[in-house]
Every structure is written in C-alpha cells, then in structure tokens.
Amino acid sequence: MSRILTSAPHQGFQGPSMPASHPPLSQAYGDLPRGYSYHTESLLADDSVWDEEEPEEMELSEDEDLAPERPSFTGLFRPSMFKSLLHKAKITTNMGVSSTQPSQQADSHPHDDLFQLHKPEQDFIPCPELFTDVVQKSWSQLAYISAPNGLDKKLYCLDPSLQNLIQLPSVDGHVAQLTSSSVISNDVLDSLRTEDKKAELSFHKTHQAAAWAIRAATSTSFFARASLIWLRQLQERLPPDDCRLHQDINKIVAATEYSADVSLNAAKFASRALVLTVTSRRLVWLCHWRANLKSKWKLASAPYKGSFLFGRGFGPNTNGG
C-alpha cells in the first residue's frame, strides 16, 4: 500500500474501463470538457497562476539570475474542471447558486452593449458562517493564542522526518554571542533587549502556528490520496452499466483530487509563512552585528535547512566580521 501511495500522485487515477455502451467520462461529469484524464499537471501547483506580480526587488537582492520557480509537485486535479465541479457542489449544498432574472435581460436595450463594460464573472467558493467564525475565533485575544489540544496532536501526528523539520529552530551559539549583555543566564533570550525579546517571542508563536497549519494540511493531503486509491478500487467493482453511479463516483473522485492538491498547496503557503519568521528572527539576532544592511540582509535571506536559525558553521563570526 505504501508503494501505491507513493506512486499515486505521479500516475493519476483513472476510472475503470467501460464498454462501448457506457457514456464517456466527459458525459459522466455532465458539462465537463471531453478528453478528461486524471493524470495532469495542476495549475494549483503553478506559482505563476497564483502569485501576483512581485514588486521590484530592493537593491539588497542578488537573485536576478535565478530561474523561475518550478511547481512544487504534479497535481492530480485538472483546473479546467473547476468551474463545473464548483457549480455541482453549489447545487448539492444549496449555497452560492445565483438565480438569473430573464425579465431584466428582456428590458435591456439592444444597443446597451455598446456603452457598457461587462466585468468577467468570478467563481467564488461559498463561505458559510461556520468558516468565518473559525477564522475569526482567534482574533479577539491577540495576546493569548491557545495551544493545540490533545486531539490535535493525535490527529496531526506527522512522521518525525517532517515533524522535526518544521520545529522552532534554535539560535546558533556563535550568533547569540553577538549580543552585548552583562546578564548571566541559561536562557539565550535574556541577552536581548526588551523590545527584541518581545519580537522574538512573537515570531516563536507565528512559527508554531504555521507549523501546525503544515501538519493539518499534509495530513489532509495524505488521506485524500488514500481515498483516491479506495475510490479507484470501488470503481473497478461497479457494474459497468450503472451510468448514474459512475457519474456520482466520478464527481467524488474529482472533488477528492481537488482536496489532495489544495491541501498540499496549503502546506506550501504555510511553509512560506514559517520561513518568513525565520528571516525576521535572523534580522533580530543580527542587529548587534557590526556590518552594513546589505550584508545583514544577505545572511538573513540565506537558504534555511531547519534545526538551527542559521545553520551549523554558518553565520557571522563573533569578531564582527
């Protein structure tokens, strides 16, 4: 099973072979386009689709010669299916379905199009009140964010290889020595100024929150991909002449593929938030380093590998060089 789970994202999941009398898969999805194949590279994983145009890099950046970022993974879901799948989901949940008003169209003047600008319609995913409440629940007490409970730790218990990778990195010893403090303490934070210490603790909480988002998202993606295997096995046992049942299963497969891709992208976005806290923490600890801003930024934006804030054998020396 582990080998199947590993190869599943690259091979995709196709429905069972159908006899000639069975409608093609495009008809099984209703108004989805023909030629659907589960093995496709999703635009959900393509940063060029999601990212807005980046502002000009500040003069400290030396990344002009870097190649464009490649997709992090090959997706399962075909983006061209999104509009139809979303429409079917809205109808099923009875949420976000807009009703057209033919009377208004009939009253419009035939030449109105010459003087009107028609904005392209956007396909919004419905947001029930439950979603908004969950998002805003933590906004009322910014000074106190509750820690994950025992159930969270049980449901999102990742393999140690990833769980250790996203843990809060320790401050390198030779970097901590840059702070000029006369306080003798076993806690490295005591060497920071009060305002820097508050910023450091805030970055700790941000890092941990992003790490838990990664844990939840990757757990979701794993079970979604396992579900695709179960659905494929179910499709192979379905009567080939039961067209309606195949249509329903195909919709579940498409929605599960979407969940598998989006949850993994959620982990990617949370990872970006996590590494931004690393950059910010580096700048806090480098404030005592006697160097120009460009040198500090170059060191703060260097690649991160986990465990230590800068990495063993990496970072400014204690002589200020």
Tab-separated table of C-alpha atoms in Angstrom:
chain	number	residue	atom	x	y	z
A	1	MET	CA	0.000	0.000	0.000
A	2	SER	CA	2.853	2.411	0.804
A	3	ARG	CA	4.235	1.877	-2.695
A	4	ILE	CA	0.836	2.660	-4.177
A	5	LEU	CA	0.523	5.826	-2.128
A	6	THR	CA	3.941	6.953	-3.291
A	7	SER	CA	3.266	6.392	-6.947
A	8	ALA	CA	-0.320	7.643	-6.915
A	9	PRO	CA	0.358	11.395	-7.339
A	10	HIS	CA	2.511	10.739	-10.419
A	11	GLN	CA	0.343	8.118	-12.108
A	12	GLY	CA	-3.019	9.757	-11.503
A	13	PHE	CA	-6.269	7.852	-11.056
A	14	GLN	CA	-8.362	6.748	-13.985
A	15	GLY	CA	-11.780	5.237	-13.938
A	16	PRO	CA	-12.470	1.621	-14.844
A	17	SER	CA	-12.549	0.550	-18.461
A	18	MET	CA	-16.039	0.990	-19.877
A	19	PRO	CA	-17.787	-0.975	-22.608
A	20	ALA	CA	-18.829	0.756	-25.796
A	21	SER	CA	-22.362	1.217	-24.480
A	22	HIS	CA	-21.174	3.241	-21.480
A	23	PRO	CA	-21.074	7.041	-21.888
A	24	PRO	CA	-17.609	8.607	-22.000
A	25	LEU	CA	-16.155	10.123	-18.856
A	26	SER	CA	-16.827	13.642	-20.083
A	27	GLN	CA	-20.553	12.851	-20.112
A	28	ALA	CA	-20.255	11.298	-16.678
A	29	TYR	CA	-19.177	14.713	-15.385
A	30	GLY	CA	-22.064	16.405	-17.127
A	31	ASP	CA	-20.820	19.621	-18.722
A	32	LEU	CA	-17.133	18.926	-18.097
A	33	PRO	CA	-14.999	19.059	-21.258
A	34	ARG	CA	-14.151	15.935	-23.207
A	35	GLY	CA	-10.802	14.217	-23.059
A	36	TYR	CA	-10.548	14.279	-19.260
A	37	SER	CA	-7.580	12.466	-17.814
A	38	TYR	CA	-6.726	12.232	-14.135
A	39	HIS	CA	-3.028	12.350	-14.979
A	40	THR	CA	-2.494	16.065	-15.473
A	41	GLU	CA	-0.332	18.815	-14.116
A	42	SER	CA	-2.466	21.059	-11.994
A	43	LEU	CA	-2.215	24.829	-12.213
A	44	LEU	CA	-2.875	24.753	-8.497
A	45	ALA	CA	0.781	23.843	-8.124
A	46	ASP	CA	1.989	26.503	-10.539
A	47	ASP	CA	3.062	29.626	-8.733
A	48	SER	CA	2.756	31.684	-11.919
A	49	VAL	CA	-1.019	31.288	-11.725
A	50	TRP	CA	-1.474	32.170	-8.080
A	51	ASP	CA	1.176	34.772	-7.419
A	52	GLU	CA	0.527	38.364	-8.292
A	53	GLU	CA	3.275	40.320	-9.954
A	54	GLU	CA	6.002	40.782	-7.422
A	55	PRO	CA	7.169	44.315	-6.648
A	56	GLU	CA	10.641	45.288	-7.691
A	57	GLU	CA	13.316	43.709	-5.541
A	58	MET	CA	15.122	46.004	-3.168
A	59	GLU	CA	18.723	46.731	-4.068
A	60	LEU	CA	19.936	44.215	-1.489
A	61	SER	CA	18.670	41.318	-3.568
A	62	GLU	CA	21.126	39.427	-5.741
A	63	ASP	CA	18.670	36.886	-7.170
A	64	GLU	CA	18.165	38.416	-10.605
A	65	ASP	CA	19.798	35.445	-12.316
A	66	LEU	CA	17.660	32.792	-10.618
A	67	ALA	CA	15.412	30.666	-12.810
A	68	PRO	CA	11.627	30.933	-12.282
A	69	GLU	CA	10.297	28.713	-9.529
A	70	ARG	CA	9.028	25.363	-10.752
A	71	PRO	CA	5.821	23.746	-9.491
A	72	SER	CA	6.372	22.011	-6.165
A	73	PHE	CA	4.501	18.897	-7.239
A	74	THR	CA	2.494	17.425	-10.087
A	75	GLY	CA	-1.175	17.925	-9.345
A	76	LEU	CA	-3.997	15.428	-9.705
A	77	PHE	CA	-6.882	17.803	-10.332
A	78	ARG	CA	-7.475	19.303	-13.764
A	79	PRO	CA	-8.145	23.055	-13.375
A	80	SER	CA	-10.463	23.143	-16.398
A	81	MET	CA	-12.876	21.021	-14.336
A	82	PHE	CA	-13.058	23.540	-11.507
A	83	LYS	CA	-15.961	25.656	-12.762
A	84	SER	CA	-18.212	22.691	-13.424
A	85	LEU	CA	-17.259	20.923	-10.195
A	86	LEU	CA	-17.884	24.096	-8.195
A	87	HIS	CA	-21.270	24.543	-9.864
A	88	LYS	CA	-22.295	20.988	-8.968
A	89	ALA	CA	-21.071	21.464	-5.391
A	90	LYS	CA	-23.096	24.690	-5.056
A	91	ILE	CA	-26.224	22.927	-6.267
A	92	THR	CA	-25.656	19.994	-3.907
A	93	THR	CA	-25.089	22.222	-0.874
A	94	ASN	CA	-27.664	24.816	-1.993
A	95	MET	CA	-25.080	27.531	-1.382
A	96	GLY	CA	-23.864	30.303	-3.666
A	97	VAL	CA	-26.198	29.499	-6.549
A	98	SER	CA	-27.117	32.738	-8.353
A	99	SER	CA	-30.519	32.914	-9.988
A	100	THR	CA	-30.754	34.736	-13.318
A	101	GLN	CA	-33.552	37.195	-13.925
A	102	PRO	CA	-34.785	36.964	-17.520
A	103	SER	CA	-37.067	39.960	-17.039
A	104	GLN	CA	-34.106	42.301	-16.629
A	105	GLN	CA	-32.474	40.930	-19.749
A	106	ALA	CA	-35.687	41.413	-21.691
A	107	ASP	CA	-35.958	45.052	-20.589
A	108	SER	CA	-32.410	45.902	-21.670
A	109	HIS	CA	-31.944	47.936	-24.820
A	110	PRO	CA	-30.400	46.043	-27.754
A	111	HIS	CA	-27.634	48.662	-28.066
A	112	ASP	CA	-26.696	48.790	-24.372
A	113	ASP	CA	-23.644	46.627	-25.008
A	114	LEU	CA	-22.072	49.487	-26.950
A	115	PHE	CA	-21.874	51.657	-23.839
A	116	GLN	CA	-21.435	49.151	-21.026
A	117	LEU	CA	-18.379	47.411	-19.651
A	118	HIS	CA	-19.025	43.806	-18.729
A	119	LYS	CA	-16.816	42.516	-15.964
A	120	PRO	CA	-15.813	38.865	-16.185
A	121	GLU	CA	-17.615	36.673	-13.693
A	122	GLN	CA	-15.554	35.146	-10.921
A	123	ASP	CA	-16.228	31.737	-9.496
A	124	PHE	CA	-16.292	32.170	-5.739
A	125	ILE	CA	-16.292	29.227	-3.377
A	126	PRO	CA	-19.176	29.655	-0.904
A	127	CYS	CA	-18.161	30.704	2.587
A	128	PRO	CA	-20.703	29.612	5.219
A	129	GLU	CA	-20.801	31.371	8.541
A	130	LEU	CA	-19.015	28.401	10.092
A	131	PHE	CA	-15.862	29.172	8.085
A	132	THR	CA	-15.871	32.844	9.066
A	133	ASP	CA	-16.386	32.033	12.737
A	134	VAL	CA	-13.492	29.568	12.773
A	135	VAL	CA	-11.167	32.070	11.081
A	136	GLN	CA	-12.086	34.963	13.372
A	137	LYS	CA	-12.240	32.977	16.590
A	138	SER	CA	-8.579	33.632	17.390
A	139	TRP	CA	-8.749	37.343	16.595
A	140	SER	CA	-10.427	38.506	19.791
A	141	GLN	CA	-7.464	37.817	22.110
A	142	LEU	CA	-4.261	38.567	20.253
A	143	ALA	CA	-2.128	38.413	23.391
A	144	TYR	CA	-3.206	34.848	24.117
A	145	ILE	CA	-3.412	32.156	21.450
A	146	SER	CA	-4.498	28.773	22.738
A	147	ALA	CA	-2.099	25.898	22.164
A	148	PRO	CA	-3.186	22.834	20.172
A	149	ASN	CA	-5.059	20.342	22.316
A	150	GLY	CA	-4.533	16.636	22.748
A	151	LEU	CA	-6.866	15.746	19.899
A	152	ASP	CA	-4.908	17.980	17.508
A	153	LYS	CA	-1.684	16.239	18.494
A	154	LYS	CA	-3.302	12.848	17.895
A	155	LEU	CA	-4.905	13.624	14.527
A	156	TYR	CA	-1.966	15.559	13.058
A	157	CYS	CA	0.932	13.452	14.318
A	158	LEU	CA	3.350	13.503	11.396
A	159	ASP	CA	6.297	11.311	10.632
A	160	PRO	CA	9.296	12.541	12.671
A	161	SER	CA	11.214	13.353	9.482
A	162	LEU	CA	8.806	16.219	8.716
A	163	GLN	CA	7.728	16.971	12.261
A	164	ASN	CA	11.318	17.672	13.321
A	165	LEU	CA	11.933	19.730	10.183
A	166	ILE	CA	9.214	22.273	11.000
A	167	GLN	CA	10.067	22.655	14.669
A	168	LEU	CA	11.187	26.017	16.015
A	169	PRO	CA	14.898	26.370	15.185
A	170	SER	CA	17.403	27.039	17.944
A	171	VAL	CA	19.599	30.135	17.929
A	172	ASP	CA	23.165	29.323	16.926
A	173	GLY	CA	25.586	29.765	19.807
A	174	HIS	CA	28.049	31.958	17.954
A	175	VAL	CA	25.176	34.234	16.872
A	176	ALA	CA	23.887	34.569	20.437
A	177	GLN	CA	27.351	35.745	21.487
A	178	LEU	CA	26.917	38.866	19.344
A	179	THR	CA	24.559	40.362	21.903
A	180	SER	CA	26.341	42.644	24.362
A	181	SER	CA	24.666	41.780	27.632
A	182	SER	CA	26.092	41.515	31.103
A	183	VAL	CA	23.233	39.290	32.261
A	184	ILE	CA	24.350	35.750	33.118
A	185	SER	CA	21.535	33.359	32.304
A	186	ASN	CA	20.932	29.960	30.753
A	187	ASP	CA	18.162	31.447	28.649
A	188	VAL	CA	19.538	32.893	25.432
A	189	LEU	CA	16.585	35.318	25.208
A	190	ASP	CA	17.766	37.152	28.304
A	191	SER	CA	20.606	38.634	26.263
A	192	LEU	CA	18.151	40.502	24.037
A	193	ARG	CA	16.759	43.934	24.675
A	194	THR	CA	13.193	44.013	25.977
A	195	GLU	CA	11.630	45.048	22.668
A	196	ASP	CA	13.700	42.489	20.750
A	197	LYS	CA	12.723	39.785	23.215
A	198	LYS	CA	9.028	40.532	22.693
A	199	ALA	CA	9.510	40.386	18.931
A	200	GLU	CA	11.379	37.067	19.237
A	201	LEU	CA	8.604	35.519	21.323
A	202	SER	CA	6.007	36.741	18.827
A	203	PHE	CA	7.959	35.101	15.996
A	204	HIS	CA	8.007	31.890	18.049
A	205	LYS	CA	4.224	31.811	18.153
A	206	THR	CA	3.932	32.625	14.446
A	207	HIS	CA	6.348	29.841	13.557
A	208	GLN	CA	4.473	27.325	15.679
A	209	ALA	CA	1.112	28.355	14.201
A	210	ALA	CA	2.447	27.915	10.667
A	211	ALA	CA	3.937	24.552	11.644
A	212	TRP	CA	0.549	23.332	12.871
A	213	ALA	CA	-1.054	24.500	9.628
A	214	ILE	CA	1.506	22.390	7.748
A	215	ARG	CA	0.717	19.399	9.958
A	216	ALA	CA	-3.020	19.697	9.338
A	217	ALA	CA	-2.661	20.311	5.598
A	218	THR	CA	-0.243	17.462	4.911
A	219	SER	CA	-2.399	15.087	6.963
A	220	THR	CA	-5.395	16.056	4.840
A	221	SER	CA	-3.485	15.541	1.605
A	222	PHE	CA	-2.325	12.085	2.694
A	223	PHE	CA	-5.827	10.842	3.485
A	224	ALA	CA	-7.230	12.432	0.329
A	225	ARG	CA	-4.711	10.494	-1.750
A	226	ALA	CA	-5.521	7.289	0.137
A	227	SER	CA	-9.206	7.961	-0.574
A	228	LEU	CA	-8.423	8.147	-4.295
A	229	ILE	CA	-6.998	4.641	-4.131
A	230	TRP	CA	-10.115	3.393	-2.363
A	231	LEU	CA	-12.327	5.109	-4.929
A	232	ARG	CA	-10.368	3.545	-7.762
A	233	GLN	CA	-10.822	0.127	-6.192
A	234	LEU	CA	-14.534	0.843	-5.799
A	235	GLN	CA	-14.852	1.891	-9.434
A	236	GLU	CA	-13.386	-1.424	-10.559
A	237	ARG	CA	-16.171	-3.293	-8.728
A	238	LEU	CA	-19.052	-1.164	-10.001
A	239	PRO	CA	-21.455	-2.604	-12.590
A	240	PRO	CA	-20.359	-1.075	-15.915
A	241	ASP	CA	-23.963	-0.476	-16.989
A	242	ASP	CA	-24.850	1.661	-13.939
A	243	CYS	CA	-24.139	5.018	-15.571
A	244	ARG	CA	-25.605	7.137	-12.792
A	245	LEU	CA	-23.478	5.509	-10.127
A	246	HIS	CA	-20.336	6.008	-12.215
A	247	GLN	CA	-21.223	9.676	-12.627
A	248	ASP	CA	-21.553	10.142	-8.878
A	249	ILE	CA	-18.280	8.349	-8.179
A	250	ASN	CA	-16.507	10.448	-10.814
A	251	LYS	CA	-17.638	13.629	-9.080
A	252	ILE	CA	-16.326	12.326	-5.761
A	253	VAL	CA	-13.024	11.435	-7.431
A	254	ALA	CA	-12.685	14.949	-8.891
A	255	ALA	CA	-13.517	16.598	-5.542
A	256	THR	CA	-11.031	14.347	-3.750
A	257	GLU	CA	-8.325	15.172	-6.277
A	258	TYR	CA	-9.044	18.860	-5.683
A	259	SER	CA	-8.738	18.331	-1.919
A	260	ALA	CA	-5.470	16.438	-2.314
A	261	ASP	CA	-3.928	19.231	-4.392
A	262	VAL	CA	-5.277	22.187	-2.434
A	263	SER	CA	-4.291	20.782	0.946
A	264	LEU	CA	-0.735	20.255	-0.275
A	265	ASN	CA	-0.704	23.812	-1.619
A	266	ALA	CA	-1.953	24.983	1.772
A	267	ALA	CA	1.102	23.307	3.305
A	268	LYS	CA	3.284	25.108	0.769
A	269	PHE	CA	1.782	28.509	1.608
A	270	ALA	CA	2.067	27.831	5.351
A	271	SER	CA	5.702	26.848	4.810
A	272	ARG	CA	6.311	30.258	3.245
A	273	ALA	CA	4.826	31.931	6.319
A	274	LEU	CA	7.047	29.770	8.503
A	275	VAL	CA	10.241	30.658	6.679
A	276	LEU	CA	9.360	34.368	6.794
A	277	THR	CA	9.502	34.126	10.584
A	278	VAL	CA	12.983	32.645	10.214
A	279	THR	CA	14.083	35.662	8.179
A	280	SER	CA	12.590	38.056	10.723
A	281	ARG	CA	14.236	36.255	13.645
A	282	ARG	CA	17.584	36.346	11.870
A	283	LEU	CA	17.324	40.103	11.483
A	284	VAL	CA	16.559	40.452	15.200
A	285	TRP	CA	19.645	38.479	16.183
A	286	LEU	CA	21.839	40.255	13.632
A	287	CYS	CA	21.021	43.731	14.915
A	288	HIS	CA	24.158	43.600	17.113
A	289	TRP	CA	26.393	42.507	14.259
A	290	ARG	CA	28.574	45.398	13.130
A	291	ALA	CA	28.009	45.162	9.395
A	292	ASN	CA	26.140	47.079	6.708
A	293	LEU	CA	22.476	46.418	5.945
A	294	LYS	CA	23.250	44.598	2.709
A	295	SER	CA	25.438	42.061	4.471
A	296	LYS	CA	22.832	41.511	7.161
A	297	TRP	CA	20.066	41.011	4.614
A	298	LYS	CA	22.182	38.612	2.571
A	299	LEU	CA	22.728	36.479	5.650
A	300	ALA	CA	19.124	36.752	6.844
A	301	SER	CA	17.746	35.638	3.470
A	302	ALA	CA	20.141	32.712	3.010
A	303	PRO	CA	18.575	29.253	2.500
A	304	TYR	CA	17.116	27.636	5.601
A	305	LYS	CA	17.568	23.941	6.403
A	306	GLY	CA	15.897	23.592	9.775
A	307	SER	CA	17.070	22.810	13.337
A	308	PHE	CA	19.210	25.945	13.721
A	309	LEU	CA	18.318	29.527	12.892
A	310	PHE	CA	21.341	29.997	10.652
A	311	GLY	CA	22.807	26.505	10.467
A	312	ARG	CA	25.899	24.922	11.881
A	313	GLY	CA	29.071	26.641	10.747
A	314	PHE	CA	27.073	29.383	9.085
A	315	GLY	CA	26.526	32.963	10.149
A	316	PRO	CA	28.588	35.945	11.297
A	317	ASN	CA	31.605	35.366	13.454
A	318	THR	CA	31.827	36.830	16.908
A	319	ASN	CA	34.559	39.254	15.916
A	320	GLY	CA	32.113	41.366	13.931
A	321	GLY	CA	33.327	40.175	10.529
